[in-house]
PDB file of N, CA and C in Angstrom:
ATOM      1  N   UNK R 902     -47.979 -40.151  54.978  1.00 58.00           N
ATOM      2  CA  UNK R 902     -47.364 -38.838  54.897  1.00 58.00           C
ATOM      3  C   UNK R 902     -46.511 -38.789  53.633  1.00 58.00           C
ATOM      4  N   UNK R 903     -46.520 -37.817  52.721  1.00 72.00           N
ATOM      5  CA  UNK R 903     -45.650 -37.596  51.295  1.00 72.00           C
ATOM      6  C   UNK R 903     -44.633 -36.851  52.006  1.00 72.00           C
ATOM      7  N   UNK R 904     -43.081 -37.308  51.600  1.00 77.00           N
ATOM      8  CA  UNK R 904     -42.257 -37.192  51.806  1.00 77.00           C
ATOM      9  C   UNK R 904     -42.253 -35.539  51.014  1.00 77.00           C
ATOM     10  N   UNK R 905     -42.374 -35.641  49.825  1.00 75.00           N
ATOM     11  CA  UNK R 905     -42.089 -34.268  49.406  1.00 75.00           C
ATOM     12  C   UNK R 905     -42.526 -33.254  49.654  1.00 75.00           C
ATOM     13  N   UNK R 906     -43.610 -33.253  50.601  1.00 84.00           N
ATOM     14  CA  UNK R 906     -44.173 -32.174  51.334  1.00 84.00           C
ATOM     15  C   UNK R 906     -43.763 -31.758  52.432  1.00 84.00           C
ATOM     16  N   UNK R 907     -42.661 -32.718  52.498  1.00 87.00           N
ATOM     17  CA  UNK R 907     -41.948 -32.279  53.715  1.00 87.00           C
ATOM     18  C   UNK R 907     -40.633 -31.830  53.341  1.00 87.00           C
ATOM     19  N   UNK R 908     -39.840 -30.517  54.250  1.00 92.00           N
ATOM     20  CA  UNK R 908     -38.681 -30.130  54.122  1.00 92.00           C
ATOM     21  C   UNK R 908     -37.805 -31.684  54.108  1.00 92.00           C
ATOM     22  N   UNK R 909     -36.806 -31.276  53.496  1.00 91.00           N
ATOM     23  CA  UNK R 909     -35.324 -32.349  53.670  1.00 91.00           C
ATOM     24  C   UNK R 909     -34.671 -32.235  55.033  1.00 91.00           C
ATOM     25  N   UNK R 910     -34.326 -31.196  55.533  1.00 93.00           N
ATOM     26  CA  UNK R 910     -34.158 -31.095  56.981  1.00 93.00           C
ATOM     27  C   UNK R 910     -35.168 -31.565  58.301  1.00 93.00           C
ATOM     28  N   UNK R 911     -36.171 -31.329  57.561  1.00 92.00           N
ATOM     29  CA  UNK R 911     -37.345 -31.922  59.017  1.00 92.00           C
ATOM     30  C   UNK R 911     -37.302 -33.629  59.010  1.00 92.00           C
ATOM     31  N   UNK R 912     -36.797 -34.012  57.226  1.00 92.00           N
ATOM     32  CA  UNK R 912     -36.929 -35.460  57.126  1.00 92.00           C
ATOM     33  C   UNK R 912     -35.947 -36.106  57.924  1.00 92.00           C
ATOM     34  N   UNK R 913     -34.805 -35.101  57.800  1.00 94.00           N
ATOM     35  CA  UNK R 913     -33.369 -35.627  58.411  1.00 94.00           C
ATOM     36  C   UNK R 913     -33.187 -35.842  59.506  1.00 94.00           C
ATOM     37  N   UNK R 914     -33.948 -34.103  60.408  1.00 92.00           N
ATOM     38  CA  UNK R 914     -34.404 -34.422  61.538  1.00 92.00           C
ATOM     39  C   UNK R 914     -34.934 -35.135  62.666  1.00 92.00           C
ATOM     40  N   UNK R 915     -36.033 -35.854  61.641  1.00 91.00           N
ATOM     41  CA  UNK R 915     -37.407 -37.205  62.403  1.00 91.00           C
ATOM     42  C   UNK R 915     -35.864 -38.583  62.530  1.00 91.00           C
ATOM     43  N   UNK R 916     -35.279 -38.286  61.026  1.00 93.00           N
ATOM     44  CA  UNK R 916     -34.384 -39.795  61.307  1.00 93.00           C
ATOM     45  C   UNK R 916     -33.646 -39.729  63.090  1.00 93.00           C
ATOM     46  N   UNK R 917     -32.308 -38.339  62.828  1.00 93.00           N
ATOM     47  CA  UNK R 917     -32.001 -38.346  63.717  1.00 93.00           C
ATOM     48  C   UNK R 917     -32.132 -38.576  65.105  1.00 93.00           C
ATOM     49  N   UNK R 918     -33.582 -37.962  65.363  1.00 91.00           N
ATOM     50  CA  UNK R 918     -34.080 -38.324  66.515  1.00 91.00           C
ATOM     51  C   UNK R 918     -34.551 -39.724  67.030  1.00 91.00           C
ATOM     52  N   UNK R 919     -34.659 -40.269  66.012  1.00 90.00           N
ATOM     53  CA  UNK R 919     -34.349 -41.860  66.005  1.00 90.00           C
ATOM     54  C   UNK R 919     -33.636 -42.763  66.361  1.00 90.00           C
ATOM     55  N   UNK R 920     -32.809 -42.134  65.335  1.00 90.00           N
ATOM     56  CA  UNK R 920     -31.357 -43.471  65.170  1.00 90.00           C
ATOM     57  C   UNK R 920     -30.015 -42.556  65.856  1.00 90.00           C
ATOM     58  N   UNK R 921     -29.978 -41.060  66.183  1.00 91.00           N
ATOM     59  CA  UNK R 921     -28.650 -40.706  66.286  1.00 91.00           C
ATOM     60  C   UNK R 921     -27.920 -39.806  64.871  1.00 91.00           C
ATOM     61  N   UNK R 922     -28.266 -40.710  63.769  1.00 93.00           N
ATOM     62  CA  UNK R 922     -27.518 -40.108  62.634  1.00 93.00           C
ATOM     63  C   UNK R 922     -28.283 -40.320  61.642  1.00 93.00           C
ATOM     64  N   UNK R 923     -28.112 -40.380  60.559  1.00 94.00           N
ATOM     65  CA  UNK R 923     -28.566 -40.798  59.403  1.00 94.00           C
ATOM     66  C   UNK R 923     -27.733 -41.713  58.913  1.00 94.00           C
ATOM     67  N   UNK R 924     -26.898 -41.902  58.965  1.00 94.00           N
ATOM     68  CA  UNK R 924     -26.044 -43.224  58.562  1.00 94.00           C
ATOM     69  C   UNK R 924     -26.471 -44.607  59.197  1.00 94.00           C
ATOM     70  N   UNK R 925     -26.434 -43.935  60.946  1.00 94.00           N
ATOM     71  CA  UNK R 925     -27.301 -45.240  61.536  1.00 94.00           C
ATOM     72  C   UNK R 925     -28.830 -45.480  60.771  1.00 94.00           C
ATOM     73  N   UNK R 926     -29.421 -45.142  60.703  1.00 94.00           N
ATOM     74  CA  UNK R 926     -30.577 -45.203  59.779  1.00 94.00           C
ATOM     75  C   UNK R 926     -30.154 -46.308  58.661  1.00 94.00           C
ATOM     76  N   UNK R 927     -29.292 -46.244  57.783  1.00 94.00           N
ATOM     77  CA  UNK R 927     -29.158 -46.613  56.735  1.00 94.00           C
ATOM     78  C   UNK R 927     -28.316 -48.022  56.989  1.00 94.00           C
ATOM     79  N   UNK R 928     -27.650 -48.062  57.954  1.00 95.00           N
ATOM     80  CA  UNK R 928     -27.391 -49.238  58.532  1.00 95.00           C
ATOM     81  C   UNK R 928     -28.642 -50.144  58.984  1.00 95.00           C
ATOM     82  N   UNK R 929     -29.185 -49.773  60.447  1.00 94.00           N
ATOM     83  CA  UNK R 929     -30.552 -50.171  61.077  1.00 94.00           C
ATOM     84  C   UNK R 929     -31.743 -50.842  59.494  1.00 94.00           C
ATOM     85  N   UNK R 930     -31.553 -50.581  58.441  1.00 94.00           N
ATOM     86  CA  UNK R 930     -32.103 -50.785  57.704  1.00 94.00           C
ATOM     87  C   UNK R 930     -31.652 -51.476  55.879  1.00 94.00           C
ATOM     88  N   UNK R 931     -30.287 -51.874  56.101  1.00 95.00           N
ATOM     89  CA  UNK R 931     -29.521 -52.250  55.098  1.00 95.00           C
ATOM     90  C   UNK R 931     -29.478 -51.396  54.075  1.00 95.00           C
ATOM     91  N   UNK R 932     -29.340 -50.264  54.183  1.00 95.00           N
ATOM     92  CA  UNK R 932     -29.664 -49.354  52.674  1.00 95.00           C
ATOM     93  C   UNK R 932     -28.161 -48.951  52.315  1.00 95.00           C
ATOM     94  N   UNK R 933     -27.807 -48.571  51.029  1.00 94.00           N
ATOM     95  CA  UNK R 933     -26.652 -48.312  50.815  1.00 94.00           C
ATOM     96  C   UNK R 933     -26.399 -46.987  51.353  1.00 94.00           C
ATOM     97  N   UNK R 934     -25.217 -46.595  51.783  1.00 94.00           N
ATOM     98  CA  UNK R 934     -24.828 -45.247  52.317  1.00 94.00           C
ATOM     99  C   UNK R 934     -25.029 -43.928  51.514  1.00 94.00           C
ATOM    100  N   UNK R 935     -25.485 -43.220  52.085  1.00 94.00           N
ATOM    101  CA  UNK R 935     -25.525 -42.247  50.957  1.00 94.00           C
ATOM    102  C   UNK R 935     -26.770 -42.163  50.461  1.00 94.00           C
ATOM    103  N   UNK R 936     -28.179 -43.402  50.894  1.00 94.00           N
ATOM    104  CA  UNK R 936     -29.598 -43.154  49.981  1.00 94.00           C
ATOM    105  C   UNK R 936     -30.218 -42.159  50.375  1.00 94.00           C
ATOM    106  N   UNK R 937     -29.845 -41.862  51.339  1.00 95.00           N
ATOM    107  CA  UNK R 937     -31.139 -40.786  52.033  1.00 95.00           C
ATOM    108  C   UNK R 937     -30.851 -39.446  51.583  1.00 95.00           C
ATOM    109  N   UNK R 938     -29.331 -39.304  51.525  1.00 94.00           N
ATOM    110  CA  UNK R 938     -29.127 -38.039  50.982  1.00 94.00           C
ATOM    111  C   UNK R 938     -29.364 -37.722  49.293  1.00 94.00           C
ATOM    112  N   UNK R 939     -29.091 -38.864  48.749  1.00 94.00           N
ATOM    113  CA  UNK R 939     -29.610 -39.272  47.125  1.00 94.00           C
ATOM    114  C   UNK R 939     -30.889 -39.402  47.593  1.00 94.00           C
ATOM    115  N   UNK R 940     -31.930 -39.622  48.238  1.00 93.00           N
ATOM    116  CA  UNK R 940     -33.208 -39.782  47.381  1.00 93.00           C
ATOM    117  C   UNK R 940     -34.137 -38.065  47.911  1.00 93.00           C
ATOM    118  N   UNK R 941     -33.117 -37.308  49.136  1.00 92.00           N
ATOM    119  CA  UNK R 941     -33.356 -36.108  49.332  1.00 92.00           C
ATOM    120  C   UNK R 941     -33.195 -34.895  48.238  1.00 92.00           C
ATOM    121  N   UNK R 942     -31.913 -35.751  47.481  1.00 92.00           N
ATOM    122  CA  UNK R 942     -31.497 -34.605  46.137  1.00 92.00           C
ATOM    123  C   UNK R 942     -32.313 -35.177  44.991  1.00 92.00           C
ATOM    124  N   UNK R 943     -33.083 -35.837  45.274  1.00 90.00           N
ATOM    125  CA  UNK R 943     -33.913 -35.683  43.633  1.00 90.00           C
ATOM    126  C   UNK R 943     -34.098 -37.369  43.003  1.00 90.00           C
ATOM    127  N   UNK R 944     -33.498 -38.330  43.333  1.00 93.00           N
ATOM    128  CA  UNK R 944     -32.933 -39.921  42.966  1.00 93.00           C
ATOM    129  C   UNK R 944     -34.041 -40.673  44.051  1.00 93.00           C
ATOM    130  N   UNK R 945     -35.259 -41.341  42.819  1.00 90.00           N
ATOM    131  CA  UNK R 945     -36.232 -42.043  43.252  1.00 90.00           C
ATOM    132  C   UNK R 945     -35.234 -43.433  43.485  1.00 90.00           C
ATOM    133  N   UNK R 946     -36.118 -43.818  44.764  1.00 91.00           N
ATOM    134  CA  UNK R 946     -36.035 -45.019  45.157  1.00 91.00           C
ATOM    135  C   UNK R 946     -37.185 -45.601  46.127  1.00 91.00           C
ATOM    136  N   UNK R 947     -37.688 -46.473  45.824  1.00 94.00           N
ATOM    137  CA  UNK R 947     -38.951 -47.081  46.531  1.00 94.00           C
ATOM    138  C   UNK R 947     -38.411 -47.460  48.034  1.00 94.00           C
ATOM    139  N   UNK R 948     -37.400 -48.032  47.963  1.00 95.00           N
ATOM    140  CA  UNK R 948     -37.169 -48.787  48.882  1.00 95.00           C
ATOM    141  C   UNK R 948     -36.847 -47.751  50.377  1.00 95.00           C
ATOM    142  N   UNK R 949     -36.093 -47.234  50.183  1.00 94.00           N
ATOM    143  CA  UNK R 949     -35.149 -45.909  50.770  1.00 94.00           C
ATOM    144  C   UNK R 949     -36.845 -45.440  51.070  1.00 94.00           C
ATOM    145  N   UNK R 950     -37.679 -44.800  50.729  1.00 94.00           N
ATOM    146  CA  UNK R 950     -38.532 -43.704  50.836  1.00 94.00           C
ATOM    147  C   UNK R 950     -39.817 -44.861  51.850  1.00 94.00           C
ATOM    148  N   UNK R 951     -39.877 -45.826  51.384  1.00 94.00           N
ATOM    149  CA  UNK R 951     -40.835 -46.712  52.440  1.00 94.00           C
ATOM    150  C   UNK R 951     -40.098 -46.857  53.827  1.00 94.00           C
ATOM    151  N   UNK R 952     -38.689 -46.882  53.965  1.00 94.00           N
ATOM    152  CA  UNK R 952     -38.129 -46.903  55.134  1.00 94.00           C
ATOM    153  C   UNK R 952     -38.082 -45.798  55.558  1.00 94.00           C
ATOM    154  N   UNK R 953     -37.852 -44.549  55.369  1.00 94.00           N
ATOM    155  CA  UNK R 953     -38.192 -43.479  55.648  1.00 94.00           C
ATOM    156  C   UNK R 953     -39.386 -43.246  56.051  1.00 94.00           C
ATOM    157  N   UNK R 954     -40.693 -43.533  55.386  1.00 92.00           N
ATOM    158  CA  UNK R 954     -42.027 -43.237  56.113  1.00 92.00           C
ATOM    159  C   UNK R 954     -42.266 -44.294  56.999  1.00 92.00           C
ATOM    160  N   UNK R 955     -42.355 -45.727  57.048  1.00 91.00           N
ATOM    161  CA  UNK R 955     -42.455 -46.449  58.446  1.00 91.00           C
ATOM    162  C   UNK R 955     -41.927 -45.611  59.925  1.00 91.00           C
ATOM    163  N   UNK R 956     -40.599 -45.021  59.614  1.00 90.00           N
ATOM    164  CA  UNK R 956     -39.883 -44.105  60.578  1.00 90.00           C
ATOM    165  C   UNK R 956     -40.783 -43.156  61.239  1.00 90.00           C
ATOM    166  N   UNK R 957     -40.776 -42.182  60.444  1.00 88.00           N
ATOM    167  CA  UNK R 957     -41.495 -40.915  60.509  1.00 88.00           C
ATOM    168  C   UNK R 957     -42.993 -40.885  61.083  1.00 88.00           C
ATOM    169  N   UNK R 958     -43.833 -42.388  60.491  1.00 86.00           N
ATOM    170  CA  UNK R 958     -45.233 -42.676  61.096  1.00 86.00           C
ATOM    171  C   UNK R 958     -45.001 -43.170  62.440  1.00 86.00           C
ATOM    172  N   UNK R 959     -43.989 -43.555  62.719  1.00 81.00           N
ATOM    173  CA  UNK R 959     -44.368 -44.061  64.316  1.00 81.00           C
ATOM    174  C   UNK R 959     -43.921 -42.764  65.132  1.00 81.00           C
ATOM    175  N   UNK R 960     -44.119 -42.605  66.727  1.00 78.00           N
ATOM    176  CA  UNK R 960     -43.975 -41.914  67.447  1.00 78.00           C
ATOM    177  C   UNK R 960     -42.427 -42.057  68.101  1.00 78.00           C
ATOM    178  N   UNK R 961     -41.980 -40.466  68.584  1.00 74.00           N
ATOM    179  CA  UNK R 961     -40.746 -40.684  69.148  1.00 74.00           C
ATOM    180  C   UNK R 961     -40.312 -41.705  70.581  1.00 74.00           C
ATOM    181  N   UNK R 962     -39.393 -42.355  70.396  1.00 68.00           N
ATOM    182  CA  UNK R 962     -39.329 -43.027  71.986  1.00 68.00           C
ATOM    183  C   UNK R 962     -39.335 -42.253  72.826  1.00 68.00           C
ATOM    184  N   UNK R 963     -39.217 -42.383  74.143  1.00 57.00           N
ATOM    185  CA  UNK R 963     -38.804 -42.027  75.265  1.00 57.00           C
ATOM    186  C   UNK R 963     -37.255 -41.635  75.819  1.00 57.00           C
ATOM    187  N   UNK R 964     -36.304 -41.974  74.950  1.00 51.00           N
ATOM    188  CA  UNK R 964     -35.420 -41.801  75.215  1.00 51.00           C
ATOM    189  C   UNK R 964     -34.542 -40.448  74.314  1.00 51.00           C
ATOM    190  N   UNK R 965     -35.574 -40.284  73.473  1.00 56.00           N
ATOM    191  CA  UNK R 965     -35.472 -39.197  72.347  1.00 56.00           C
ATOM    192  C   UNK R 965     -35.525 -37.750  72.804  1.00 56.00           C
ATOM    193  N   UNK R 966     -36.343 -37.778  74.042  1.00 57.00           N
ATOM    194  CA  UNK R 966     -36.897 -36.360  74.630  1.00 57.00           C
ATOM    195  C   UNK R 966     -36.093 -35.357  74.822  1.00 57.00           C
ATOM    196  N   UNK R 967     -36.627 -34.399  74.764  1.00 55.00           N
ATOM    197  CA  UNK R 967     -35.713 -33.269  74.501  1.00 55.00           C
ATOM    198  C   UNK R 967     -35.298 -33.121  75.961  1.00 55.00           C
ATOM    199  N   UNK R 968     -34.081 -32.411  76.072  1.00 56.00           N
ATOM    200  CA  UNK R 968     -33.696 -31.845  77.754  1.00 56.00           C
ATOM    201  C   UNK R 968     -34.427 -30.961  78.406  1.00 56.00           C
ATOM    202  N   UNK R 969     -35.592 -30.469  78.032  1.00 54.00           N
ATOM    203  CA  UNK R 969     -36.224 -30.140  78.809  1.00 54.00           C
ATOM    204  C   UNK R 969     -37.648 -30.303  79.327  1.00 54.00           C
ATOM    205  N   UNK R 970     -37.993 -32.240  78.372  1.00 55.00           N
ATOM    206  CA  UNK R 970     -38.609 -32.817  79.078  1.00 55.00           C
ATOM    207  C   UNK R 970     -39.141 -32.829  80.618  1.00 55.00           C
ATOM    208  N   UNK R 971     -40.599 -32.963  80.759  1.00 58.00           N
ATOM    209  CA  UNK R 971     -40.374 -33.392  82.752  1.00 58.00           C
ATOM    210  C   UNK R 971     -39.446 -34.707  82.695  1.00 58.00           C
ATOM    211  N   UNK R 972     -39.193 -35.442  82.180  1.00 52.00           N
ATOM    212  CA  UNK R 972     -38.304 -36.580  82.086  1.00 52.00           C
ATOM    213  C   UNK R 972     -37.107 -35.893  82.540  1.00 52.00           C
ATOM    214  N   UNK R 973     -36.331 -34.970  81.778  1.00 52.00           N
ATOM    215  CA  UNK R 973     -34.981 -34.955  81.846  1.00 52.00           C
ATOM    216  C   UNK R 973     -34.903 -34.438  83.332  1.00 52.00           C
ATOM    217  N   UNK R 974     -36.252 -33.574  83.109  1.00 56.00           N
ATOM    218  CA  UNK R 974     -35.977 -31.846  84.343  1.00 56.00           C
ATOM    219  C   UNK R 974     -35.707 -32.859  85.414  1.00 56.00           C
ATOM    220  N   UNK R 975     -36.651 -34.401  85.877  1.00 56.00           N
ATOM    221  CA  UNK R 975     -36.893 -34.429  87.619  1.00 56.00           C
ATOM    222  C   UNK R 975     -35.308 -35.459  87.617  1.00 56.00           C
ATOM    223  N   UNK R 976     -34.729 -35.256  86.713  1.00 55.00           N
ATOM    224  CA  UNK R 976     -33.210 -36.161  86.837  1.00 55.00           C
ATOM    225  C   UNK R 976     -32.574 -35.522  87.458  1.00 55.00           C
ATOM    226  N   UNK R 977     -32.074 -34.301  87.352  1.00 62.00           N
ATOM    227  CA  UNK R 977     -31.021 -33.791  87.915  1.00 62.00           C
ATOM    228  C   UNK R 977     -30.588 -32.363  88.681  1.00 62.00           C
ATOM    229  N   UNK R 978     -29.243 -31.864  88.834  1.00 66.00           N
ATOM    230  CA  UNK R 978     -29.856 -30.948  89.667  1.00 66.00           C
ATOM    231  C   UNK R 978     -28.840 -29.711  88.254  1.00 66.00           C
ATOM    232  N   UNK R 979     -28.567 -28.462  89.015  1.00 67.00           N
ATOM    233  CA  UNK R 979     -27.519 -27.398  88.054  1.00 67.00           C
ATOM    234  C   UNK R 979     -26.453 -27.840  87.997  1.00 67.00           C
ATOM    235  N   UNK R 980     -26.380 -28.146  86.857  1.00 70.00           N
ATOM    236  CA  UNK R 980     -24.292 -27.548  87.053  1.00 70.00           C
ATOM    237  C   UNK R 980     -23.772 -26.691  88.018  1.00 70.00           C
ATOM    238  N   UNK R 981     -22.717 -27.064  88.536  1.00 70.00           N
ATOM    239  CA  UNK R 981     -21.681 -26.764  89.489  1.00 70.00           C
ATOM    240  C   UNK R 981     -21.800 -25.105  88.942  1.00 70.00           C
ATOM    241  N   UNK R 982     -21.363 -24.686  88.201  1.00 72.00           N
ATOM    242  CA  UNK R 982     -20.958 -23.722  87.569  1.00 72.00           C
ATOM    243  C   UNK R 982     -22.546 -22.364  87.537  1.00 72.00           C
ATOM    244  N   UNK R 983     -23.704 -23.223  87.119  1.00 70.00           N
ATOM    245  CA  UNK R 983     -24.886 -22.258  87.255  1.00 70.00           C
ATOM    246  C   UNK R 983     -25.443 -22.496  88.509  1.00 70.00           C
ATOM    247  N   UNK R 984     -25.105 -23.148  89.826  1.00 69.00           N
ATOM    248  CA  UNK R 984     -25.503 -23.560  90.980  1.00 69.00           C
ATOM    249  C   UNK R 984     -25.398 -22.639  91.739  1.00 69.00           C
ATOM    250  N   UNK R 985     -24.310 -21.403  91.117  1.00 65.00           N
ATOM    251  CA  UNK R 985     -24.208 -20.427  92.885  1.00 65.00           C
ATOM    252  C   UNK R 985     -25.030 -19.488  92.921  1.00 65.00           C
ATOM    253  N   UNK R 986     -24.935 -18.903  94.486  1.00 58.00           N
ATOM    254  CA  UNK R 986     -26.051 -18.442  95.233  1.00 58.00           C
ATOM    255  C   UNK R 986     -25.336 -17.075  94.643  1.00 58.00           C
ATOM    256  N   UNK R 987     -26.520 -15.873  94.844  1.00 52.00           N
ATOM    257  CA  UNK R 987     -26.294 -14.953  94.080  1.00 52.00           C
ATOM    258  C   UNK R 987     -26.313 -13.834  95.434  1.00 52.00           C
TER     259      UNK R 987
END
């Protein structure tokens, strides 16, 4: 997948859903702070951009799922608050 064909936000996005942040990213992977947003503004780096696509090619975990997964849905019940009877 070419990174530059992809928005900067969708890139930021795939991290997040990953790691939490993008900083964790850059930790999880020894990169200096700050590469992802430097190699988003324009500042080649090989290294930064191969860790970025290993990311992005694999699939989201399981623990990533959105809240309205069947995962999340068969967890729980309403909030107290949207629970009453009408």
């Amino acid at each position: 997948m070419k990174l530059s064909k992809m928005h900067p936000e969708d890139i930021k996005a795939a991290i997040r859903k990953r790691f939490m942040s993008v900083s964790a990213f850059e930790r999880r992977f020894n990169l200096p702070a700050k590469s992802v947003h430097d190699l988003l503004r324009g500042r080649h780096s090989a290294r930064v951009e191969e860790a970025i696509k290993s990311v992005i090619s694999q699939p989201v975990s399981e623990f990533s799922k959105s809240e309205h997964s069947e995962y999340s849905q068969k967890d729980g019940d309403a909030h107290r608050l949207n629970n009453k009877t009408r």
